[in-house]
PDB file of C-alpha atoms in Angstrom:
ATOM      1  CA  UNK A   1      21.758  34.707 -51.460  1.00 42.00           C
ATOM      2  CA  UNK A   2      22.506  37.721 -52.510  1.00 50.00           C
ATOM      3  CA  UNK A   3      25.671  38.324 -51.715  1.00 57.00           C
ATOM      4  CA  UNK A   4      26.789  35.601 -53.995  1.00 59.00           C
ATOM      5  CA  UNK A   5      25.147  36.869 -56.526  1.00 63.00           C
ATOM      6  CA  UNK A   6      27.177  40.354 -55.973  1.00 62.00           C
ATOM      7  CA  UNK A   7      30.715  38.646 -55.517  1.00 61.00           C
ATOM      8  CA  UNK A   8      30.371  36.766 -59.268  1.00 66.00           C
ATOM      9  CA  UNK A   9      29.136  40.143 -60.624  1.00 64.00           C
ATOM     10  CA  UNK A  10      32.327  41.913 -59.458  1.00 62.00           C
ATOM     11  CA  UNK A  11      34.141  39.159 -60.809  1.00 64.00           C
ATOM     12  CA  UNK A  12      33.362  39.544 -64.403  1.00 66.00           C
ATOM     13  CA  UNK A  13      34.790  43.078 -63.657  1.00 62.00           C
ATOM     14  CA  UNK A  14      37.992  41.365 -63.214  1.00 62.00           C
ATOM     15  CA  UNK A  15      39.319  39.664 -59.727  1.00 60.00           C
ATOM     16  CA  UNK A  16      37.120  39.828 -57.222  1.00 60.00           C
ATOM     17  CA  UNK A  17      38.059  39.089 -53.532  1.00 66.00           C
ATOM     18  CA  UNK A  18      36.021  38.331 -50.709  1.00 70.00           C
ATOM     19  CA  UNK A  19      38.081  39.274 -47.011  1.00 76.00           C
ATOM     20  CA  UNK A  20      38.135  37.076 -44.166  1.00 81.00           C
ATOM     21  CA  UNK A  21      38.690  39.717 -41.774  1.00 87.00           C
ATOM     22  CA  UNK A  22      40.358  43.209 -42.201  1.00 89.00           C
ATOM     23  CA  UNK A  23      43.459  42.120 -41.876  1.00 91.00           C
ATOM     24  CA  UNK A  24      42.902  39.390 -44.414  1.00 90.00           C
ATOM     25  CA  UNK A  25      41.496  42.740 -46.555  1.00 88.00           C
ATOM     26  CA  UNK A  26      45.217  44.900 -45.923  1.00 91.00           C
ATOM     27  CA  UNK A  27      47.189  41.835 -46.479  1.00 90.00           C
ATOM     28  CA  UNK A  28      45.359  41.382 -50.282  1.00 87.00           C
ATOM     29  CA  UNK A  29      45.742  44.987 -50.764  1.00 87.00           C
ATOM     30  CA  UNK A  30      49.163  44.754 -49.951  1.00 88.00           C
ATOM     31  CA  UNK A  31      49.871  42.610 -52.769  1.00 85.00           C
ATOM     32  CA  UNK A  32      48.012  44.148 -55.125  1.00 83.00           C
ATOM     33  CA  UNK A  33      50.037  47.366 -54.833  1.00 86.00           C
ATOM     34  CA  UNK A  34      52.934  45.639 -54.354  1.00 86.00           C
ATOM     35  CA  UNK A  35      52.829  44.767 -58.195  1.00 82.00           C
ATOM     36  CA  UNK A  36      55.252  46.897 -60.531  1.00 82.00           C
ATOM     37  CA  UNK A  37      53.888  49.400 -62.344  1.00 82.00           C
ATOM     38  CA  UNK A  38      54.119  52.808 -64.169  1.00 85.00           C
ATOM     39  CA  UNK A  39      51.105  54.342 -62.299  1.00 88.00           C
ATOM     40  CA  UNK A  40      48.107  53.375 -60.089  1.00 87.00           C
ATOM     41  CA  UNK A  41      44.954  54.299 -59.462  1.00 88.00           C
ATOM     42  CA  UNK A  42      43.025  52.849 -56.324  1.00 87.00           C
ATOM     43  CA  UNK A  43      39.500  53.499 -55.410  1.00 87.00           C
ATOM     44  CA  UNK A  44      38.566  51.619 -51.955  1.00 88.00           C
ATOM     45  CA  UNK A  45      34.862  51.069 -51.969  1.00 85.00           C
ATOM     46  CA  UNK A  46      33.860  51.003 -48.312  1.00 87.00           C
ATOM     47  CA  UNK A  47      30.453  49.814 -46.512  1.00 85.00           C
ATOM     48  CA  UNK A  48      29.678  52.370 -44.136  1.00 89.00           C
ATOM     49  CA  UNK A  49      26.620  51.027 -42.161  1.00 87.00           C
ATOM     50  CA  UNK A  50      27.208  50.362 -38.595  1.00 88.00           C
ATOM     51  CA  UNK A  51      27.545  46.576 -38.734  1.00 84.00           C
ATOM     52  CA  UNK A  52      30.764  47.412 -40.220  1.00 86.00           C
ATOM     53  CA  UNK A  53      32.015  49.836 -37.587  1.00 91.00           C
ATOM     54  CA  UNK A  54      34.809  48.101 -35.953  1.00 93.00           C
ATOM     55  CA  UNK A  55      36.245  47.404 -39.740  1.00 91.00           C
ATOM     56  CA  UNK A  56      36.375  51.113 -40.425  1.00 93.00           C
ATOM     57  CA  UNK A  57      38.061  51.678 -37.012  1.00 95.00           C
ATOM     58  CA  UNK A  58      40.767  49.463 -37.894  1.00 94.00           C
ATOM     59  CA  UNK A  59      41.247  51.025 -41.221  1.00 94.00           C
ATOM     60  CA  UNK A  60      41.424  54.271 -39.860  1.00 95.00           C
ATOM     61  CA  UNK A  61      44.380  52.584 -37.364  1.00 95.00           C
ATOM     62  CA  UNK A  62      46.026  50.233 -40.536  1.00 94.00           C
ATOM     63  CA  UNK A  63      44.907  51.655 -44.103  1.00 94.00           C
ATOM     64  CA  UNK A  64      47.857  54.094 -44.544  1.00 92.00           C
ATOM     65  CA  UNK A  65      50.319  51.950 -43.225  1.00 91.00           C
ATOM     66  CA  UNK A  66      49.759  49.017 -45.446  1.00 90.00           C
ATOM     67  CA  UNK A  67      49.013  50.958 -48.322  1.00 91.00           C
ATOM     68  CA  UNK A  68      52.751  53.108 -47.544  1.00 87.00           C
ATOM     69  CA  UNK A  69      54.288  49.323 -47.384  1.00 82.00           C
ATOM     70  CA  UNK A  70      52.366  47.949 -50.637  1.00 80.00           C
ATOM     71  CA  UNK A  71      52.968  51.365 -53.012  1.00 86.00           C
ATOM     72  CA  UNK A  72      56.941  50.789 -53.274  1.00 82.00           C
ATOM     73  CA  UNK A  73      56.370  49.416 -56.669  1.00 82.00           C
ATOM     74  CA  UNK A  74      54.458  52.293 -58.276  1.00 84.00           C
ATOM     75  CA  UNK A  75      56.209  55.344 -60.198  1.00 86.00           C
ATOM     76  CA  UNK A  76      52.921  57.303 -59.434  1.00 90.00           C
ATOM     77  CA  UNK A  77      49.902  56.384 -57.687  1.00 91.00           C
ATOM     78  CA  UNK A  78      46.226  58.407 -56.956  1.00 93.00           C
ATOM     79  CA  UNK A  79      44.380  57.409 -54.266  1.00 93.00           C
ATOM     80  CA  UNK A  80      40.304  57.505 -53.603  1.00 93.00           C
ATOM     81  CA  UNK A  81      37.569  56.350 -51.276  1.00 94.00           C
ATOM     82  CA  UNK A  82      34.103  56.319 -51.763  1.00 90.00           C
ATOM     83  CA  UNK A  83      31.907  55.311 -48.547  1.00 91.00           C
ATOM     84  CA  UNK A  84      28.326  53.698 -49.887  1.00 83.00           C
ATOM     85  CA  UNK A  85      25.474  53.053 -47.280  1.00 85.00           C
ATOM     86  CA  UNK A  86      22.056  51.788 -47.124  1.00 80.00           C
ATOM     87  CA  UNK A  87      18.790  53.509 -48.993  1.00 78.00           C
ATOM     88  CA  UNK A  88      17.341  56.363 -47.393  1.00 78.00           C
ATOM     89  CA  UNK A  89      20.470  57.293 -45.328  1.00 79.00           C
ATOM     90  CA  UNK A  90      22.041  60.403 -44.800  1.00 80.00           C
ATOM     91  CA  UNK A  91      24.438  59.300 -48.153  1.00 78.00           C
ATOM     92  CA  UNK A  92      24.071  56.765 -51.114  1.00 80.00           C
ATOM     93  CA  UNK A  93      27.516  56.731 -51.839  1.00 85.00           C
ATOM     94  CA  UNK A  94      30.063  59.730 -51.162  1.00 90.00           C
ATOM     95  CA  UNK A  95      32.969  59.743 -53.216  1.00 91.00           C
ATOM     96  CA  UNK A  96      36.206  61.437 -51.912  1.00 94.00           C
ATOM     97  CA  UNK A  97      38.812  62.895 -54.684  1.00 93.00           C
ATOM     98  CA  UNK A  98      42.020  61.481 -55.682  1.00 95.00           C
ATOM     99  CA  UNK A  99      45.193  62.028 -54.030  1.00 96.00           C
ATOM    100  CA  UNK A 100      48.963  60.939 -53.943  1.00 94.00           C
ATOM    101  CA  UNK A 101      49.485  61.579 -50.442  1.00 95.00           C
ATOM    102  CA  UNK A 102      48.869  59.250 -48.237  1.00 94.00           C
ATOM    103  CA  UNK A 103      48.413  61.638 -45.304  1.00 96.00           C
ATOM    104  CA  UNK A 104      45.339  62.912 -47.146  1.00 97.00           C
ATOM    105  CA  UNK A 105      43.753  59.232 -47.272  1.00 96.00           C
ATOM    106  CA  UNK A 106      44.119  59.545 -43.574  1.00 97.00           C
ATOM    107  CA  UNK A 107      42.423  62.688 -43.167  1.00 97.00           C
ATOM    108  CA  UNK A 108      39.787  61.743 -45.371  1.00 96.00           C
ATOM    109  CA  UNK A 109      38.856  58.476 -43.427  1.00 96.00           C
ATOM    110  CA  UNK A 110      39.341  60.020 -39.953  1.00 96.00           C
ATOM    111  CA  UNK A 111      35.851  61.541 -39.928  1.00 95.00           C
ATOM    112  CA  UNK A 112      34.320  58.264 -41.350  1.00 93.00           C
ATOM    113  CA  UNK A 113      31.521  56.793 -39.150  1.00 92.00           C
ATOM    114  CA  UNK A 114      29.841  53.653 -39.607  1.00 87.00           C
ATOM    115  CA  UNK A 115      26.138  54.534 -38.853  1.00 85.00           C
ATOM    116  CA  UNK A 116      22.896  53.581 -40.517  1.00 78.00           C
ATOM    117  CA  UNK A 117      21.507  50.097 -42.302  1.00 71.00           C
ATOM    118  CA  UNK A 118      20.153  47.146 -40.556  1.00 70.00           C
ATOM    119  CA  UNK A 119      18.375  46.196 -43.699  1.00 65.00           C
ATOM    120  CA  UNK A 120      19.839  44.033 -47.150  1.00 62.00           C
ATOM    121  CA  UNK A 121      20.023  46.947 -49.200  1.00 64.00           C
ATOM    122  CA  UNK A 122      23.577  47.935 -48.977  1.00 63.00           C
ATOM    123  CA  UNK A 123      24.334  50.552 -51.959  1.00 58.00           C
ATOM    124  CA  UNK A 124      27.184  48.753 -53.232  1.00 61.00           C
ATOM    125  CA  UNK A 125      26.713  49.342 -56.777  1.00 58.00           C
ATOM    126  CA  UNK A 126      25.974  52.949 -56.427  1.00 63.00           C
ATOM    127  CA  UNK A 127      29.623  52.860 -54.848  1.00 64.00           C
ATOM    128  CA  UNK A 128      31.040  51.283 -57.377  1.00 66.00           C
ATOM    129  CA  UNK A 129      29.736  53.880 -59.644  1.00 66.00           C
ATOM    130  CA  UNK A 130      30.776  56.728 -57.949  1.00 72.00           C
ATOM    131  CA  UNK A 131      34.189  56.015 -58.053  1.00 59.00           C
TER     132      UNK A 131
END
């Protein structure tokens, strides 16, 4: 299957998790910023076909929070998202800049709308690459 196949590519990368759920997904995040450290970058790669619609509506309602209660540890932090999709959509992968405000993040996921796929294609490692 392929997805296997994806998860123990990612985890030669370094860890690799696989979410139960979104909040399952925030909860991880959580305390993976909640690590001490000088400074942090963070690049969320995000599916945004429409099977995963009701996940990006809950991180447009959860994201910030968690991510305000997980960066306590950090001296600095930089932010990023970068939304992938299927082939032949409207995007292959659209990356959104850096930021340290978390405000911004917001913004920048607010328009976010899960549309598109319905095939196995997802462009998850043109994602990765455009972070």
């Amino acid at each position: 299957h392929y997805e296997k196949g994806l998860v123990e590519g990612f985890s030669r990368l370094g860890n690799a998790y696989k979410a139960r759920d979104i909040d399952d997904a925030l909860d991880q995040l959580t305390k993976i910023l909640n690590r001490p450290s000088e400074s942090l970058d963070v690049v969320l790669c995000l599916d945004a076909t429409q099977s995963m619609g009701k996940n990006i509506q809950a991180l447009k309602e959860k994201l910030t929070q968690a991510m305000h209660s997980g960066l306590t540890q950090a001296k600095s932090y930089r932010i990023g998202l970068v939304f992938y999709r299927d082939y032949m959509e409207e995007y292959l992968a659209k990356a959104i800049p850096f930021t340290s405000d978390l405000a911004q993040v917001q913004r920048d996921l607010d328009p976010a709308e899960a549309e598109g796929g319905g095939d196995i294609p997802e462009a998850v490692v043109e994602g990765m690459r455009a972070t």
